[in-house]
CSV table of C-alpha atoms in Angstrom, one decimal:
chain,number,residue,atom,x,y,z
A,1,MET,CA,-1.0,11.4,-19.5
A,2,THR,CA,-1.8,14.6,-17.6
A,3,ASP,CA,0.6,16.3,-15.3
A,4,LYS,CA,-2.4,17.1,-13.0
A,5,THR,CA,-3.4,13.4,-12.7
A,6,ILE,CA,0.2,12.4,-12.0
A,7,SER,CA,0.6,15.2,-9.4
A,8,ASP,CA,-2.8,14.2,-7.8
A,9,GLY,CA,-1.8,10.6,-7.8
A,10,GLU,CA,1.5,11.3,-6.1
A,11,GLN,CA,-0.3,13.3,-3.4
A,12,ILE,CA,-2.7,10.5,-2.6
A,13,ARG,CA,0.2,8.0,-2.8
A,14,ARG,CA,2.1,10.0,-0.2
A,15,GLN,CA,-1.0,10.1,2.0
A,16,VAL,CA,-1.4,6.4,1.9
A,17,MET,CA,2.1,5.0,1.7
A,18,GLY,CA,4.0,7.8,3.5
A,19,ASP,CA,6.5,10.3,2.2
A,20,ALA,CA,9.5,8.1,3.0
A,21,TYR,CA,8.1,5.2,0.8
A,22,VAL,CA,7.3,7.5,-2.1
A,23,ASP,CA,10.6,9.4,-1.9
A,24,ARG,CA,12.5,6.1,-2.0
A,25,ALA,CA,10.4,4.8,-5.0
A,26,LEU,CA,10.9,8.0,-6.9
A,27,GLY,CA,14.5,8.5,-5.9
A,28,ASN,CA,15.4,5.0,-7.1
A,29,ALA,CA,13.7,5.6,-10.4
A,30,THR,CA,16.1,5.5,-13.4
A,31,ASP,CA,15.6,6.7,-17.0
A,32,PHE,CA,14.4,3.1,-17.7
A,33,SER,CA,11.9,2.8,-14.7
A,34,GLN,CA,10.7,6.4,-14.5
A,35,PRO,CA,7.8,5.8,-17.0
A,36,LEU,CA,6.6,3.0,-14.6
A,37,GLN,CA,6.6,5.5,-11.7
A,38,ASP,CA,4.6,8.0,-13.8
A,39,PHE,CA,2.2,5.2,-14.8
A,40,VAL,CA,1.6,4.2,-11.2
A,41,ASN,CA,1.1,7.8,-10.0
A,42,GLU,CA,-1.3,8.6,-12.9
A,43,HIS,CA,-3.3,5.4,-13.2
A,44,ALA,CA,-3.2,3.5,-9.9
A,45,TRP,CA,-3.1,6.5,-7.6
A,46,GLY,CA,-4.4,9.4,-9.7
A,47,SER,CA,-7.3,7.5,-11.5
A,48,VAL,CA,-8.3,4.7,-9.2
A,49,TRP,CA,-7.3,5.4,-5.5
A,50,SER,CA,-8.6,8.9,-5.9
A,51,ARG,CA,-12.1,7.9,-6.8
A,52,GLU,CA,-14.9,8.7,-4.4
A,53,GLY,CA,-16.8,5.3,-4.5
A,54,LEU,CA,-14.8,3.6,-1.7
A,55,PRO,CA,-13.0,5.0,1.3
A,56,LEU,CA,-9.2,4.6,1.4
A,57,LYS,CA,-9.4,2.1,4.2
A,58,THR,CA,-11.6,-0.2,2.1
A,59,ARG,CA,-9.3,0.2,-0.9
A,60,SER,CA,-6.4,-0.8,1.3
A,61,LEU,CA,-8.1,-4.0,2.4
A,62,ILE,CA,-8.9,-4.9,-1.2
A,63,THR,CA,-5.3,-4.2,-2.2
A,64,LEU,CA,-4.0,-6.5,0.6
A,65,ALA,CA,-6.4,-9.3,-0.5
A,66,THR,CA,-5.2,-8.9,-4.2
A,67,LEU,CA,-1.5,-8.9,-3.3
A,68,THR,CA,-2.1,-11.9,-1.1
A,69,ALA,CA,-3.7,-13.8,-3.9
A,70,LEU,CA,-0.8,-12.8,-6.3
A,71,LYS,CA,1.8,-13.8,-3.6
A,72,CYS,CA,3.4,-10.3,-3.9
A,73,SER,CA,4.8,-10.2,-0.3
A,74,GLN,CA,7.2,-7.4,-0.9
A,75,GLU,CA,4.6,-5.1,-2.3
A,76,LEU,CA,2.2,-6.3,0.4
A,77,LYS,CA,4.5,-5.0,3.1
A,78,GLY,CA,4.2,-1.5,1.7
A,79,HIS,CA,0.5,-1.7,1.6
A,80,VAL,CA,0.2,-3.1,5.1
A,81,ARG,CA,1.9,0.1,6.2
A,82,GLY,CA,-0.5,2.0,4.0
A,83,ALA,CA,-3.5,0.2,5.5
A,84,LEU,CA,-2.3,1.1,9.0
A,85,ASN,CA,-1.8,4.7,7.8
A,86,ASN,CA,-5.4,4.7,6.4
A,87,GLY,CA,-6.8,3.6,9.8
A,88,CYS,CA,-7.1,-0.1,9.3
A,89,THR,CA,-6.7,-2.0,12.6
A,90,VAL,CA,-4.3,-4.9,13.0
A,91,GLU,CA,-7.5,-7.1,13.5
A,92,GLU,CA,-9.0,-5.9,10.2
A,93,ILE,CA,-5.8,-6.7,8.4
A,94,ARG,CA,-5.6,-10.1,10.0
A,95,GLU,CA,-9.2,-10.9,9.1
A,96,ALA,CA,-8.7,-9.8,5.5
A,97,LEU,CA,-5.6,-12.0,5.1
A,98,LEU,CA,-7.4,-14.9,6.8
A,99,HIS,CA,-10.3,-14.5,4.4
A,100,CYS,CA,-7.8,-14.9,1.6
A,101,ALA,CA,-6.8,-18.3,2.8
A,102,VAL,CA,-10.2,-19.6,1.7
A,103,TYR,CA,-10.1,-18.1,-1.8
A,104,ALA,CA,-6.4,-17.7,-2.6
A,105,GLY,CA,-5.1,-20.7,-0.7
A,106,VAL,CA,-3.4,-21.3,2.6
A,107,PRO,CA,0.2,-21.0,1.2
A,108,ALA,CA,-0.5,-17.5,-0.1
A,109,ALA,CA,-2.1,-16.5,3.2
A,110,ILE,CA,0.9,-17.9,5.2
A,111,GLU,CA,3.2,-15.8,3.0
A,112,ALA,CA,1.0,-12.7,3.5
A,113,PHE,CA,0.8,-13.2,7.3
A,114,ARG,CA,4.6,-13.4,7.5
A,115,ALA,CA,5.0,-10.2,5.5
A,116,ALA,CA,2.3,-8.4,7.4
A,117,GLN,CA,3.7,-9.4,10.8
A,118,GLU,CA,7.1,-8.0,9.8
A,119,VAL,CA,5.5,-4.6,9.1
A,120,ILE,CA,3.2,-4.7,12.1
A,121,ASP,CA,6.0,-5.4,14.5
A,122,SER,CA,8.0,-2.4,13.3
A,123,TYR,CA,5.2,0.0,12.5
A,124,VAL,CA,5.3,3.5,14.0
A,125,LYS,CA,2.4,5.9,13.2
A,126,PRO,CA,3.6,8.8,11.1
A,127,ASP,CA,2.5,11.4,13.8
A,128,GLU,CA,4.4,9.4,16.4
A,129,SER,CA,7.6,9.3,14.4
A,130,ALA,CA,7.7,13.1,14.3
A,131,GLN,CA,7.7,13.1,18.1
A,132,GLN,CA,10.6,10.7,18.5
A,133,PRO,CA,14.0,12.3,19.2
């Protein structure tokens, strides 16, 4: 584990997921769960999300499809927000989730649509939230 990879991973994680999400995840870490946060920052964000082969927007859509198939609706909510932060449109998110219905099953897609709708209904772009009183 390198401190640079963890640091780079945290930086891209903040870019995608937003500071509030990452601050909450890191702030809630305990001695027991801190190694998992380090693992996520180093491997998921520092080693995979930071690669140049795919744009972040595409990585977000792949992540949404994967989380849909796994029926991980809570984690999917964070990544819907991340996808919107990465420039994915609501239509692109909808189409990715609909595509999952064919390959991951309708029940998984229904759960994903519900979770995504919750986020979409309350989403405020990061630059707009700074302008609100």
